Tab-separated table of N, CA and C in Angstrom:
chain	number	residue	atom	x	y	z
E	1	MET	N	0.819	-1.197	0.000
E	1	MET	CA	0.000	0.000	0.000
E	1	MET	C	0.867	1.266	0.000
E	2	ALA	N	2.002	1.190	0.681
E	2	ALA	CA	2.897	2.354	0.709
E	2	ALA	C	3.402	2.687	-0.683
E	3	TYR	N	3.538	1.647	-1.528
E	3	TYR	CA	4.045	1.885	-2.876
E	3	TYR	C	3.032	2.605	-3.757
E	4	VAL	N	1.736	2.434	-3.478
E	4	VAL	CA	0.712	3.181	-4.218
E	4	VAL	C	0.871	4.664	-3.903
E	5	GLY	N	1.043	4.980	-2.638
E	5	GLY	CA	1.265	6.368	-2.243
E	5	GLY	C	2.546	6.924	-2.827
E	6	LEU	N	3.562	6.101	-2.858
E	6	LEU	CA	4.841	6.502	-3.438
E	6	LEU	C	4.689	6.784	-4.928
E	7	PHE	N	3.980	5.904	-5.631
E	7	PHE	CA	3.737	6.097	-7.064
E	7	PHE	C	2.954	7.386	-7.308
E	8	LEU	N	1.900	7.608	-6.529
E	8	LEU	CA	1.095	8.824	-6.694
E	8	LEU	C	1.916	10.076	-6.401
E	9	ALA	N	2.782	9.994	-5.406
E	9	ALA	CA	3.657	11.133	-5.111
E	9	ALA	C	4.579	11.418	-6.288
E	10	CYS	N	5.111	10.385	-6.901
E	10	CYS	CA	6.015	10.557	-8.044
E	10	CYS	C	5.290	11.141	-9.249
E	11	VAL	N	4.088	10.635	-9.541
E	11	VAL	CA	3.298	11.180	-10.653
E	11	VAL	C	2.983	12.653	-10.387
E	12	GLY	N	2.600	12.951	-9.160
E	12	GLY	CA	2.318	14.341	-8.801
E	12	GLY	C	3.524	15.241	-8.985
E	13	LEU	N	4.701	14.749	-8.639
E	13	LEU	CA	5.921	15.545	-8.800
E	13	LEU	C	6.213	15.849	-10.261
E	14	VAL	N	5.969	14.889	-11.133
E	14	VAL	CA	6.187	15.111	-12.565
E	14	VAL	C	5.263	16.215	-13.064
E	15	VAL	N	3.987	16.120	-12.729
E	15	VAL	CA	3.001	17.109	-13.184
E	15	VAL	C	3.325	18.487	-12.616
E	16	VAL	N	3.589	18.543	-11.326
E	16	VAL	CA	3.875	19.827	-10.679
E	16	VAL	C	5.159	20.448	-11.233
E	17	SER	N	6.176	19.647	-11.469
E	17	SER	CA	7.440	20.174	-12.005
E	17	SER	C	7.236	20.819	-13.363
E	18	PHE	N	6.498	20.144	-14.229
E	18	PHE	CA	6.237	20.698	-15.558
E	18	PHE	C	5.424	21.988	-15.453
E	19	LEU	N	4.356	21.961	-14.655
E	19	LEU	CA	3.494	23.146	-14.545
E	19	LEU	C	4.228	24.333	-13.928
E	20	LEU	N	5.046	24.089	-12.915
E	20	LEU	CA	5.780	25.199	-12.300
E	20	LEU	C	6.827	25.776	-13.252
E	21	HIS	N	7.428	24.936	-14.086
E	21	HIS	CA	8.346	25.427	-15.123
E	21	HIS	C	7.604	26.411	-16.031
E	22	GLU	N	6.437	26.001	-16.492
E	22	GLU	CA	5.648	26.861	-17.383
E	22	GLU	C	5.148	28.111	-16.666
E	23	MET	N	4.785	27.981	-15.387
E	23	MET	CA	4.331	29.148	-14.628
E	23	MET	C	5.470	30.144	-14.416
E	24	GLY	N	6.698	29.645	-14.342
E	24	GLY	CA	7.851	30.546	-14.266
E	24	GLY	C	7.903	31.467	-15.470
E	25	HIS	N	7.674	30.890	-16.659
E	25	HIS	CA	7.628	31.707	-17.881
E	25	HIS	C	6.463	32.694	-17.830
E	26	LYS	N	5.293	32.189	-17.476
E	26	LYS	CA	4.072	33.005	-17.492
E	26	LYS	C	4.176	34.195	-16.536
E	27	ILE	N	4.582	33.939	-15.317
E	27	ILE	CA	4.666	35.009	-14.316
E	27	ILE	C	5.723	36.035	-14.711
E	28	THR	N	6.865	35.582	-15.205
E	28	THR	CA	7.919	36.511	-15.629
E	28	THR	C	7.449	37.362	-16.800
E	29	ALA	N	6.736	36.766	-17.739
E	29	ALA	CA	6.202	37.526	-18.879
E	29	ALA	C	5.211	38.576	-18.400
E	30	GLN	N	4.328	38.196	-17.490
E	30	GLN	CA	3.338	39.145	-16.989
E	30	GLN	C	3.993	40.261	-16.181
E	31	LYS	N	4.992	39.933	-15.381
E	31	LYS	CA	5.704	40.974	-14.624
E	31	LYS	C	6.483	41.910	-15.542
E	32	SER	N	6.801	41.422	-16.747
E	32	SER	CA	7.490	42.255	-17.738
E	32	SER	C	6.505	43.050	-18.588
E	33	GLY	N	5.210	42.922	-18.292
E	33	GLY	CA	4.193	43.706	-18.984
E	33	GLY	C	3.593	43.051	-20.219
E	34	TYR	N	3.778	41.749	-20.378
E	34	TYR	CA	3.256	41.046	-21.550
E	34	TYR	C	2.109	40.130	-21.151
E	35	TRP	N	1.151	39.998	-22.067
E	35	TRP	CA	0.063	39.055	-21.868
E	35	TRP	C	0.602	37.660	-22.148
E	36	SER	N	0.232	36.705	-21.311
E	36	SER	CA	0.680	35.334	-21.540
E	36	SER	C	-0.358	34.363	-21.006
E	37	GLU	N	-0.382	33.173	-21.621
E	37	GLU	CA	-1.270	32.120	-21.137
E	37	GLU	C	-0.680	30.764	-21.486
E	38	TYR	N	-1.046	29.777	-20.671
E	38	TYR	CA	-0.618	28.408	-20.941
E	38	TYR	C	-1.620	27.780	-21.902
E	39	ARG	N	-1.114	27.136	-22.931
E	39	ARG	CA	-1.977	26.423	-23.878
E	39	ARG	C	-1.538	24.969	-23.942
E	40	MET	N	-2.513	24.096	-23.710
E	40	MET	CA	-2.241	22.666	-23.800
E	40	MET	C	-2.312	22.234	-25.258
E	41	PHE	N	-1.409	21.341	-25.643
E	41	PHE	CA	-1.410	20.751	-26.979
E	41	PHE	C	-1.868	19.303	-26.835
E	42	PRO	N	-3.140	19.003	-27.156
E	42	PRO	CA	-3.630	17.626	-26.984
E	42	PRO	C	-2.783	16.586	-27.716
E	43	ALA	N	-2.320	16.899	-28.915
E	43	ALA	CA	-1.482	15.944	-29.654
E	43	ALA	C	-0.159	15.727	-28.922
E	44	GLY	N	0.397	16.797	-28.355
E	44	GLY	CA	1.637	16.681	-27.589
E	44	GLY	C	1.448	15.863	-26.324
E	45	LEU	N	0.287	16.017	-25.687
E	45	LEU	CA	-0.018	15.232	-24.495
E	45	LEU	C	-0.131	13.749	-24.850
E	46	ALA	N	-0.824	13.446	-25.950
E	46	ALA	CA	-0.954	12.055	-26.398
E	46	ALA	C	0.417	11.474	-26.745
E	47	PHE	N	1.247	12.262	-27.426
E	47	PHE	CA	2.597	11.835	-27.791
E	47	PHE	C	3.417	11.532	-26.537
E	48	THR	N	3.283	12.385	-25.538
E	48	THR	CA	3.986	12.200	-24.268
E	48	THR	C	3.562	10.892	-23.606
E	49	LEU	N	2.256	10.631	-23.572
E	49	LEU	CA	1.755	9.412	-22.943
E	49	LEU	C	2.225	8.157	-23.674
E	50	VAL	N	2.183	8.182	-25.007
E	50	VAL	CA	2.629	7.030	-25.795
E	50	VAL	C	4.112	6.765	-25.557
E	51	LEU	N	4.921	7.822	-25.582
E	51	LEU	CA	6.359	7.643	-25.352
E	51	LEU	C	6.646	7.126	-23.945
E	52	SER	N	5.886	7.621	-22.952
E	52	SER	CA	6.133	7.183	-21.577
E	52	SER	C	5.793	5.703	-21.406
E	53	LEU	N	4.769	5.229	-22.115
E	53	LEU	CA	4.432	3.804	-22.059
E	53	LEU	C	5.533	2.950	-22.678
E	54	ALA	N	6.255	3.529	-23.640
E	54	ALA	CA	7.360	2.818	-24.283
E	54	ALA	C	8.669	2.962	-23.502
E	55	GLY	N	8.621	3.689	-22.380
E	55	GLY	CA	9.806	3.830	-21.545
E	55	GLY	C	10.640	5.067	-21.813
E	56	PHE	N	10.134	5.982	-22.642
E	56	PHE	CA	10.861	7.214	-22.942
E	56	PHE	C	10.195	8.381	-22.231
E	57	LEU	N	11.007	9.287	-21.696
E	57	LEU	CA	10.466	10.461	-21.036
E	57	LEU	C	10.720	11.682	-21.902
E	58	PHE	N	9.672	12.158	-22.529
E	58	PHE	CA	9.720	13.397	-23.308
E	58	PHE	C	8.361	14.040	-23.157
E	59	ALA	N	8.320	15.228	-22.578
E	59	ALA	CA	7.046	15.888	-22.328
E	59	ALA	C	6.866	17.086	-23.244
E	60	ALA	N	5.742	17.107	-23.944
E	60	ALA	CA	5.399	18.233	-24.804
E	60	ALA	C	3.899	18.490	-24.752
E	61	PRO	N	3.310	18.523	-23.530
E	61	PRO	CA	1.860	18.684	-23.462
E	61	PRO	C	1.365	20.115	-23.623
E	62	GLY	N	2.249	21.088	-23.690
E	62	GLY	CA	1.809	22.462	-23.857
E	62	GLY	C	2.942	23.441	-23.610
E	63	ALA	N	2.599	24.717	-23.744
E	63	ALA	CA	3.605	25.767	-23.553
E	63	ALA	C	2.911	27.081	-23.234
E	64	VAL	N	3.679	28.031	-22.735
E	64	VAL	CA	3.166	29.371	-22.480
E	64	VAL	C	3.314	30.195	-23.750
E	65	MET	N	2.227	30.807	-24.159
E	65	MET	CA	2.218	31.688	-25.325
E	65	MET	C	2.264	33.130	-24.825
E	66	ILE	N	3.112	33.936	-25.446
E	66	ILE	CA	3.301	35.328	-25.034
E	66	ILE	C	2.973	36.222	-26.214
E	67	ALA	N	2.124	37.226	-25.966
E	67	ALA	CA	1.734	38.154	-27.028
E	67	ALA	C	2.611	39.397	-26.967
E	68	GLY	N	3.029	39.879	-28.131
E	68	GLY	CA	3.817	41.100	-28.212
E	68	GLY	C	5.172	40.848	-28.831
E	69	ASN	N	5.828	41.935	-29.172
E	69	ASN	CA	7.182	41.862	-29.725
E	69	ASN	C	8.180	41.983	-28.585
E	70	LEU	N	8.894	40.917	-28.339
E	70	LEU	CA	9.855	40.896	-27.241
E	70	LEU	C	11.252	41.148	-27.777
E	71	ASP	N	12.005	41.996	-27.071
E	71	ASP	CA	13.412	42.157	-27.435
E	71	ASP	C	14.187	40.960	-26.871
E	72	ASN	N	15.430	40.796	-27.288
E	72	ASN	CA	16.230	39.638	-26.869
E	72	ASN	C	16.398	39.556	-25.353
E	73	LYS	N	16.570	40.709	-24.701
E	73	LYS	CA	16.773	40.722	-23.255
E	73	LYS	C	15.527	40.227	-22.526
E	74	THR	N	14.369	40.769	-22.876
E	74	THR	CA	13.124	40.362	-22.227
E	74	THR	C	12.814	38.901	-22.523
E	75	ASN	N	12.978	38.507	-23.776
E	75	ASN	CA	12.722	37.122	-24.161
E	75	ASN	C	13.667	36.172	-23.428
E	76	GLY	N	14.919	36.579	-23.272
E	76	GLY	CA	15.886	35.760	-22.541
E	76	GLY	C	15.526	35.615	-21.077
E	77	LYS	N	15.095	36.709	-20.448
E	77	LYS	CA	14.711	36.660	-19.035
E	77	LYS	C	13.481	35.783	-18.827
E	78	ILE	N	12.514	35.898	-19.723
E	78	ILE	CA	11.320	35.055	-19.632
E	78	ILE	C	11.704	33.594	-19.849
E	79	SER	N	12.605	33.358	-20.776
E	79	SER	CA	13.004	31.988	-21.114
E	79	SER	C	13.820	31.315	-20.015
E	80	ILE	N	14.655	32.064	-19.298
E	80	ILE	CA	15.465	31.453	-18.236
E	80	ILE	C	14.619	31.164	-16.994
E	81	ALA	N	13.459	31.799	-16.881
E	81	ALA	CA	12.629	31.629	-15.688
E	81	ALA	C	12.191	30.179	-15.482
E	82	GLY	N	11.805	29.489	-16.561
E	82	GLY	CA	11.379	28.091	-16.430
E	82	GLY	C	12.499	27.192	-15.936
E	83	PRO	N	13.658	27.187	-16.612
E	83	PRO	CA	14.771	26.377	-16.113
E	83	PRO	C	15.232	26.790	-14.708
E	84	ALA	N	15.117	28.079	-14.367
E	84	ALA	CA	15.505	28.517	-13.017
E	84	ALA	C	14.598	27.875	-11.966
E	85	VAL	N	13.307	27.781	-12.263
E	85	VAL	CA	12.379	27.091	-11.363
E	85	VAL	C	12.828	25.643	-11.190
E	86	ASN	N	13.197	25.003	-12.297
E	86	ASN	CA	13.660	23.611	-12.226
E	86	ASN	C	14.928	23.481	-11.396
E	87	MET	N	15.838	24.441	-11.516
E	87	MET	CA	17.083	24.390	-10.744
E	87	MET	C	16.797	24.479	-9.247
E	88	VAL	N	15.857	25.343	-8.873
E	88	VAL	CA	15.496	25.493	-7.461
E	88	VAL	C	14.871	24.200	-6.942
E	89	PHE	N	13.948	23.626	-7.705
E	89	PHE	CA	13.298	22.400	-7.250
E	89	PHE	C	14.253	21.208	-7.242
E	90	ALA	N	15.230	21.194	-8.127
E	90	ALA	CA	16.255	20.147	-8.075
E	90	ALA	C	17.042	20.265	-6.767
E	91	ALA	N	17.369	21.487	-6.372
E	91	ALA	CA	18.090	21.697	-5.111
E	91	ALA	C	17.233	21.283	-3.915
E	92	VAL	N	15.935	21.593	-3.963
E	92	VAL	CA	15.019	21.172	-2.893
E	92	VAL	C	14.965	19.644	-2.824
E	93	GLY	N	14.905	19.004	-3.987
E	93	GLY	CA	14.889	17.540	-4.020
E	93	GLY	C	16.164	16.935	-3.461
E	94	LEU	N	17.294	17.533	-3.788
E	94	LEU	CA	18.571	17.049	-3.252
E	94	LEU	C	18.591	17.158	-1.730
E	95	ALA	N	18.183	18.311	-1.217
E	95	ALA	CA	18.172	18.512	0.235
E	95	ALA	C	17.176	17.568	0.905
E	96	GLY	N	15.997	17.458	0.320
E	96	GLY	CA	14.977	16.576	0.889
E	96	GLY	C	15.409	15.124	0.920
E	97	SER	N	16.083	14.683	-0.140
E	97	SER	CA	16.519	13.283	-0.175
E	97	SER	C	17.577	13.000	0.892
E	98	LEU	N	18.359	13.991	1.231
E	98	LEU	CA	19.319	13.822	2.331
E	98	LEU	C	18.598	13.716	3.675
E	99	LEU	N	17.534	14.503	3.825
E	99	LEU	CA	16.801	14.521	5.095
E	99	LEU	C	16.038	13.229	5.360
E	100	VAL	N	15.556	12.565	4.305
E	100	VAL	CA	14.745	11.358	4.501
E	100	VAL	C	15.498	10.088	4.102
E	101	ASN	N	16.808	10.165	3.971
E	101	ASN	CA	17.606	8.990	3.603
E	101	ASN	C	17.332	7.865	4.597
E	102	GLY	N	17.163	6.665	4.073
E	102	GLY	CA	16.835	5.529	4.918
E	102	GLY	C	15.347	5.231	4.927
E	103	SER	N	14.564	6.101	4.328
E	103	SER	CA	13.115	5.941	4.238
E	103	SER	C	12.730	5.696	2.787
E	104	VAL	N	11.577	5.076	2.577
E	104	VAL	CA	11.084	4.869	1.221
E	104	VAL	C	10.800	6.211	0.532
E	105	TRP	N	10.614	7.259	1.319
E	105	TRP	CA	10.293	8.578	0.766
E	105	TRP	C	11.502	9.275	0.150
E	106	VAL	N	12.664	8.643	0.206
E	106	VAL	CA	13.818	9.187	-0.505
E	106	VAL	C	13.557	9.165	-2.013
E	107	VAL	N	12.739	8.212	-2.469
E	107	VAL	CA	12.480	8.058	-3.908
E	107	VAL	C	11.826	9.298	-4.519
E	108	PRO	N	10.710	9.827	-3.960
E	108	PRO	CA	10.140	11.024	-4.592
E	108	PRO	C	11.066	12.243	-4.537
E	109	PHE	N	11.835	12.383	-3.465
E	109	PHE	CA	12.760	13.517	-3.411
E	109	PHE	C	13.869	13.376	-4.449
E	110	TYR	N	14.385	12.167	-4.590
E	110	TYR	CA	15.414	11.930	-5.603
E	110	TYR	C	14.829	12.140	-6.997
E	111	LEU	N	13.583	11.694	-7.200
E	111	LEU	CA	12.908	11.919	-8.476
E	111	LEU	C	12.720	13.412	-8.723
E	112	LEU	N	12.308	14.147	-7.700
E	112	LEU	CA	12.140	15.596	-7.836
E	112	LEU	C	13.446	16.231	-8.297
E	113	ALA	N	14.548	15.830	-7.684
E	113	ALA	CA	15.853	16.390	-8.048
E	113	ALA	C	16.259	15.991	-9.459
E	114	SER	N	16.177	14.707	-9.777
E	114	SER	CA	16.643	14.262	-11.094
E	114	SER	C	15.735	14.749	-12.209
E	115	LEU	N	14.432	14.747	-11.981
E	115	LEU	CA	13.491	15.229	-12.984
E	115	LEU	C	13.718	16.706	-13.279
E	116	ASN	N	13.860	17.509	-12.236
E	116	ASN	CA	14.018	18.945	-12.442
E	116	ASN	C	15.387	19.306	-13.000
E	117	ALA	N	16.429	18.613	-12.586
E	117	ALA	CA	17.746	18.863	-13.188
E	117	ALA	C	17.708	18.506	-14.670
E	118	SER	N	17.039	17.401	-15.002
E	118	SER	CA	16.916	16.987	-16.410
E	118	SER	C	16.085	17.969	-17.213
E	119	LEU	N	14.950	18.367	-16.660
E	119	LEU	CA	14.066	19.301	-17.353
E	119	LEU	C	14.760	20.640	-17.575
E	120	GLY	N	15.463	21.128	-16.559
E	120	GLY	CA	16.196	22.383	-16.703
E	120	GLY	C	17.285	22.290	-17.747
E	121	LEU	N	18.068	21.224	-17.697
E	121	LEU	CA	19.160	21.051	-18.656
E	121	LEU	C	18.630	20.870	-20.078
E	122	PHE	N	17.614	20.047	-20.246
E	122	PHE	CA	17.036	19.831	-21.573
E	122	PHE	C	16.542	21.147	-22.170
E	123	ASN	N	15.845	21.944	-21.368
E	123	ASN	CA	15.305	23.197	-21.878
E	123	ASN	C	16.381	24.231	-22.164
E	124	LEU	N	17.581	24.047	-21.636
E	124	LEU	CA	18.677	24.977	-21.914
E	124	LEU	C	19.481	24.601	-23.159
E	125	ILE	N	19.095	23.521	-23.838
E	125	ILE	CA	19.746	23.200	-25.111
E	125	ILE	C	19.479	24.360	-26.069
E	126	PRO	N	20.520	24.911	-26.692
E	126	PRO	CA	20.329	26.122	-27.513
E	126	PRO	C	19.823	25.838	-28.929
E	127	ILE	N	18.728	25.106	-29.020
E	127	ILE	CA	18.096	24.801	-30.303
E	127	ILE	C	16.647	25.268	-30.227
E	128	PRO	N	16.206	26.114	-31.170
E	128	PRO	CA	14.803	26.558	-31.146
E	128	PRO	C	13.854	25.366	-31.261
E	129	PRO	N	12.740	25.372	-30.592
E	129	PRO	CA	12.132	26.430	-29.793
E	129	PRO	C	12.474	26.353	-28.307
E	130	LEU	N	13.485	25.590	-27.928
E	130	LEU	CA	13.824	25.429	-26.513
E	130	LEU	C	14.317	26.740	-25.909
E	131	ASP	N	14.184	26.847	-24.585
E	131	ASP	CA	14.543	28.067	-23.863
E	131	ASP	C	15.995	28.476	-24.067
E	132	GLY	N	16.882	27.513	-24.161
E	132	GLY	CA	18.311	27.811	-24.303
E	132	GLY	C	18.631	28.659	-25.510
E	133	SER	N	17.891	28.486	-26.607
E	133	SER	CA	18.160	29.281	-27.815
E	133	SER	C	17.883	30.759	-27.578
E	134	LYS	N	16.900	31.059	-26.744
E	134	LYS	CA	16.558	32.458	-26.455
E	134	LYS	C	17.486	33.044	-25.397
E	135	VAL	N	17.859	32.210	-24.423
E	135	VAL	CA	18.759	32.680	-23.363
E	135	VAL	C	20.135	32.988	-23.937
E	136	ILE	N	20.672	32.097	-24.762
E	136	ILE	CA	22.019	32.294	-25.315
E	136	ILE	C	22.059	33.498	-26.254
E	137	LYS	N	20.942	33.780	-26.917
E	137	LYS	CA	20.866	34.953	-27.795
E	137	LYS	C	20.916	36.237	-26.965
E	138	TRP	N	20.366	36.178	-25.749
E	138	TRP	CA	20.355	37.339	-24.860
E	138	TRP	C	21.684	37.479	-24.130
E	139	ASN	N	22.138	36.398	-23.444
E	139	ASN	CA	23.321	36.510	-22.594
E	139	ASN	C	23.978	35.131	-22.445
E	140	VAL	N	25.075	34.948	-23.122
E	140	VAL	CA	25.750	33.647	-23.115
E	140	VAL	C	26.219	33.263	-21.710
E	141	TRP	N	26.565	34.248	-20.876
E	141	TRP	CA	27.055	33.957	-19.525
E	141	TRP	C	25.940	33.435	-18.625
E	142	ILE	N	24.742	33.956	-18.776
E	142	ILE	CA	23.595	33.440	-18.021
E	142	ILE	C	23.315	32.005	-18.460
E	143	TRP	N	23.414	31.762	-19.769
E	143	TRP	CA	23.199	30.416	-20.297
E	143	TRP	C	24.243	29.450	-19.720
E	144	ILE	N	25.515	29.860	-19.716
E	144	ILE	CA	26.586	29.018	-19.161
E	144	ILE	C	26.342	28.757	-17.675
E	145	ALA	N	25.912	29.785	-16.944
E	145	ALA	CA	25.625	29.620	-15.516
E	145	ALA	C	24.503	28.605	-15.303
E	146	GLY	N	23.464	28.673	-16.125
E	146	GLY	CA	22.363	27.712	-16.018
E	146	GLY	C	22.823	26.291	-16.279
E	147	ILE	N	23.623	26.117	-17.324
E	147	ILE	CA	24.174	24.794	-17.636
E	147	ILE	C	25.039	24.305	-16.472
E	148	ALA	N	25.845	25.204	-15.899
E	148	ALA	CA	26.735	24.833	-14.793
E	148	ALA	C	25.943	24.397	-13.563
E	149	VAL	N	24.886	25.127	-13.230
E	149	VAL	CA	24.066	24.755	-12.068
E	149	VAL	C	23.464	23.367	-12.270
E	150	CYS	N	22.894	23.131	-13.443
E	150	CYS	CA	22.310	21.810	-13.730
E	150	CYS	C	23.374	20.716	-13.680
E	151	ALA	N	24.568	20.996	-14.180
E	151	ALA	CA	25.656	20.010	-14.155
E	151	ALA	C	26.062	19.685	-12.719
E	152	VAL	N	26.167	20.704	-11.882
E	152	VAL	CA	26.514	20.482	-10.474
E	152	VAL	C	25.427	19.648	-9.797
E	153	GLU	N	24.165	19.934	-10.116
E	153	GLU	CA	23.076	19.147	-9.534
E	153	GLU	C	23.157	17.684	-9.981
E	154	PHE	N	23.486	17.452	-11.245
E	154	PHE	CA	23.645	16.078	-11.728
E	154	PHE	C	24.800	15.372	-11.034
E	155	ILE	N	25.903	16.065	-10.853
E	155	ILE	CA	27.054	15.469	-10.164
E	155	ILE	C	26.670	15.119	-8.729
E	156	ALA	N	25.952	16.018	-8.069
E	156	ALA	CA	25.492	15.743	-6.702
E	156	ALA	C	24.563	14.532	-6.679
E	157	LEU	N	23.669	14.440	-7.661
E	157	LEU	CA	22.767	13.281	-7.735
E	157	LEU	C	23.544	11.978	-7.892
E	158	MET	N	24.544	11.997	-8.757
E	158	MET	CA	25.335	10.781	-8.974
E	158	MET	C	26.093	10.386	-7.708
E	159	ARG	N	26.685	11.359	-7.051
E	159	ARG	CA	27.441	11.065	-5.827
E	159	ARG	C	26.513	10.581	-4.721
E	160	MET	N	25.360	11.218	-4.602
E	160	MET	CA	24.426	10.854	-3.538
E	160	MET	C	23.837	9.465	-3.755
E	161	SER	N	23.695	9.045	-4.994
E	161	SER	CA	23.076	7.746	-5.263
E	161	SER	C	23.882	6.590	-4.664
E	162	PHE	N	25.152	6.798	-4.419
E	162	PHE	CA	25.976	5.756	-3.811
E	162	PHE	C	25.689	5.587	-2.320
E	163	TYR	N	25.076	6.589	-1.704
E	163	TYR	CA	24.895	6.578	-0.259
E	163	TYR	C	23.466	6.320	0.188
E	164	TYR	N	22.535	6.223	-0.756
E	164	TYR	CA	21.135	6.055	-0.370
E	164	TYR	C	20.854	4.660	0.150
E	165	THR	N	20.034	4.618	1.171
E	165	THR	CA	19.515	3.346	1.676
E	165	THR	C	18.015	3.498	1.856
E	166	ILE	N	17.317	2.423	1.579
E	166	ILE	CA	15.851	2.446	1.767
E	166	ILE	C	15.497	1.399	2.794
């Protein structure tokens, strides 16, 4: 029965991580004076579900749409907001997994960390339409810093995995 709760916690973390990434973009766009909204792509959601059943993790269920002409600086700041949310949640997951080590609940915290580090790093790939292409166009040093934070989180995850006990 504990594993059902564990599974539900993990599914919830995946959904929340994706939504908070998108909300990072939305809130930053609105604070910058732009209209924005999240739009779900039903075909992308179906594609995500099919791939996940086959053992692949690739999420494309929707994105934040922003109205207006954005300059590179504003677009870069809005674009880094999503991966920044992921970096923060990866750090929370790392800390949480240390606090509950020895418990079955280490799994959702480790998942939170690895999922968010992966999501942040993937979105920083500098290929359109990913966030990294807009961030690097605005400020290459911010892009490098984002990549570095995600890399450090991955290294911490790898090192910590040797010490976990359930």
